[in-house]
Structures are given as structure tokens and as C-alpha cells.
Amino acid sequence: HVWYRSPSETDRDAGAFDSEGLMDLSALADKIGDPQMQFYLCGPVAFMQFAAKQLVDLGVSSGNIHYECFGPHKVL
């Protein structure tokens, strides 16, 4: 699922995203119930912390949340 806070006109024209605006993962709650589902986050640390907290709040195991930091490694 690709979520853009502010998609460009090119992204809009290409239909290159699924959701728009500030990420609210509760909108996807009915799609993330599989306990085997894996989640991959990439972006600024504050964004990844924001998204990871939402996933955990929705019942996702922290072991199923993976991320890549650009810069010093931090634990979410």
C-alpha cells in the first residue's frame, strides 16, 4: 500500500499511490489482520515511529515491523 501525504500531479496522473493525506492506518485495520503479514517502513525516523506505533496499536507484532534508517541506526 503506497501512501503519499502530498502526491505530485505526475503521481496523480499515473495513479502511483493508494491513499493520500496524513497516514491513519486505522483505515486499513480490516486488511492487516493476518498475523503472518510483514510491514516494511522507510523514511524519516519520526515518520517510522509514527507508523510503527499505529501498527502496534492495531495489534501487529513488533517482530513483523521492519524498517530501514538513513543515517544513524535507531530502534523504533
Backbone as numpy.savetxt, mean C-alpha at the origin, in Angstrom:
# Nx Ny Nz CAx CAy CAz Cx Cy Cz
-2.67 -3.86 -6.75 -3.52 -2.70 -6.75 -2.62 -1.47 -6.75
-2.80 -0.60 -7.69 -1.99 0.61 -7.79 -2.82 1.80 -7.33
-2.28 2.54 -6.37 -3.01 3.65 -5.77 -2.17 4.91 -5.93
-2.68 5.90 -6.64 -1.99 7.18 -6.82 -2.71 8.25 -6.03
-1.95 9.01 -5.29 -2.58 10.13 -4.58 -3.00 11.20 -5.59
-2.13 11.49 -6.55 -2.42 12.52 -7.57 -1.93 12.03 -8.93
-2.72 11.23 -9.63 -2.27 10.72 -10.94 -2.13 11.85 -11.96
-1.18 11.68 -12.86 -0.99 12.66 -13.93 -2.04 12.42 -15.02
-2.15 13.35 -15.93 -3.07 13.18 -17.05 -2.68 11.97 -17.88
-1.37 11.74 -18.04 -0.90 10.57 -18.78 -1.36 9.29 -18.09
-1.24 9.23 -16.77 -1.70 8.06 -16.02 -3.20 7.88 -16.18
-3.93 8.98 -16.12 -5.39 8.92 -16.29 -5.74 8.38 -17.67
-5.09 8.93 -18.70 -5.37 8.51 -20.07 -5.06 7.03 -20.29
-4.00 6.55 -19.63 -3.57 5.15 -19.79 -4.33 4.21 -18.86
-5.08 4.75 -17.91 -5.75 3.90 -16.92 -4.74 3.12 -16.11
-3.63 3.80 -15.74 -2.48 3.13 -15.12 -2.60 2.98 -13.61
-3.79 3.11 -13.05 -3.95 2.99 -11.60 -5.36 2.50 -11.29
-5.54 2.01 -10.07 -6.83 1.47 -9.65 -7.60 2.41 -8.74
-6.88 3.15 -7.89 -7.53 4.04 -6.92 -6.77 5.36 -6.86
-7.49 6.39 -6.41 -6.92 7.74 -6.37 -7.24 8.40 -5.03
-6.33 9.25 -4.57 -6.54 10.00 -3.34 -5.70 9.45 -2.21
-5.91 9.98 -1.01 -5.19 9.50 0.17 -5.57 8.04 0.42
-4.57 7.20 0.59 -4.80 5.77 0.72 -5.62 5.43 1.97
-6.72 4.74 1.75 -7.56 4.23 2.83 -7.83 2.77 2.52
-7.00 1.90 3.08 -7.07 0.48 2.73 -8.33 -0.21 3.21
-9.10 0.43 4.08 -10.37 -0.18 4.48 -11.29 -0.35 3.28
-11.07 0.44 2.22 -11.85 0.30 0.99 -11.59 -1.04 0.31
-10.47 -1.68 0.66 -10.11 -2.97 0.06 -10.26 -4.13 1.05
-10.87 -3.88 2.19 -10.95 -4.89 3.26 -11.52 -6.22 2.77
-12.51 -6.18 1.89 -13.12 -7.42 1.40 -12.22 -8.18 0.44
-11.12 -7.58 0.00 -10.22 -8.22 -0.96 -8.95 -8.75 -0.31
-8.74 -8.46 0.98 -7.47 -8.85 1.60 -7.64 -9.85 2.74
-8.66 -10.66 2.68 -8.93 -11.62 3.75 -8.12 -12.90 3.70
-7.45 -13.19 2.59 -6.68 -14.42 2.46 -5.43 -14.33 3.34
-5.27 -15.21 4.34 -4.12 -15.12 5.24 -2.78 -15.41 4.56
-2.81 -15.96 3.34 -1.58 -16.23 2.60 -1.16 -15.05 1.72
-2.02 -14.04 1.60 -1.74 -12.90 0.73 -0.53 -12.13 1.25
0.34 -11.74 0.32 1.54 -10.99 0.63 1.37 -9.55 0.14
1.93 -8.60 0.87 1.82 -7.18 0.54 3.22 -6.59 0.40
3.43 -5.83 -0.66 4.73 -5.23 -0.94 4.58 -3.72 -1.00
5.35 -3.03 -0.17 5.29 -1.58 -0.08 6.63 -0.99 -0.53
6.55 0.12 -1.22 7.74 0.83 -1.64 7.42 2.32 -1.65
8.29 3.11 -1.06 8.06 4.55 -1.03 8.73 5.15 0.18
8.40 6.39 0.47 8.97 7.04 1.66 8.58 6.29 2.93
9.45 6.32 3.92 9.21 5.58 5.16 7.87 5.95 5.80
7.55 7.23 5.86 6.28 7.65 6.48 5.08 7.03 5.76
5.14 6.96 4.43 4.06 6.34 3.67 3.96 4.85 4.00
5.11 4.17 4.02 5.08 2.73 4.29 4.58 2.44 5.70
4.95 3.27 6.67 4.43 3.09 8.03 2.92 3.28 8.05
2.44 4.28 7.34 1.01 4.58 7.23 0.26 3.38 6.63
0.78 2.84 5.52 0.13 1.72 4.85 0.23 0.44 5.69
1.39 0.17 6.27 1.57 -1.04 7.08 0.64 -1.04 8.29
0.48 0.10 8.94 -0.43 0.18 10.09 -1.85 -0.13 9.66
-2.27 0.39 8.53 -3.62 0.10 8.04 -3.79 -1.40 7.78
-2.78 -2.02 7.17 -2.87 -3.46 6.89 -2.96 -4.26 8.19
-2.12 -3.95 9.16 -2.16 -4.65 10.45 -3.52 -4.44 11.12
-4.03 -3.22 11.07 -5.34 -2.92 11.65 -6.45 -3.72 10.98
-6.23 -4.10 9.71 -7.22 -4.91 8.98 -7.00 -6.41 9.19
-6.03 -6.77 10.05 -5.82 -8.17 10.38 -4.71 -8.87 9.61
-3.95 -8.14 8.80 -2.85 -8.74 8.05 -1.68 -8.98 9.00
-1.10 -10.17 8.93 0.08 -10.49 9.74 1.25 -9.63 9.28
2.00 -9.08 10.24 3.15 -8.25 9.88 4.18 -9.04 9.07
4.19 -10.37 9.21 5.09 -11.21 8.43 4.72 -11.27 6.96
3.52 -10.83 6.62 3.07 -10.83 5.22 3.23 -9.46 4.58
3.83 -8.53 5.30 4.05 -7.18 4.78 5.54 -7.02 4.51
5.88 -6.76 3.26 7.27 -6.64 2.84 7.48 -5.22 2.32
8.69 -4.72 2.46 8.94 -3.34 2.05 10.39 -3.16 1.64
10.63 -2.11 0.89 11.97 -1.75 0.46 12.18 -0.27 0.79
13.24 0.00 1.53 13.55 1.38 1.90 14.62 1.94 0.96
14.47 3.17 0.61 15.49 3.88 -0.14 16.21 4.77 0.86
17.41 4.42 1.19 18.16 5.12 2.23 18.39 4.17 3.38
18.65 4.70 4.58 18.91 3.84 5.73 17.74 2.90 6.01
18.05 1.65 6.30 17.01 0.66 6.58 16.31 1.00 7.90
15.01 0.91 7.89 14.23 1.12 9.10 13.22 -0.01 9.22
12.82 -0.31 10.42 11.79 -1.30 10.67 10.47 -0.57 10.77
9.47 -1.07 10.02 8.16 -0.43 10.07 7.44 -0.87 11.32
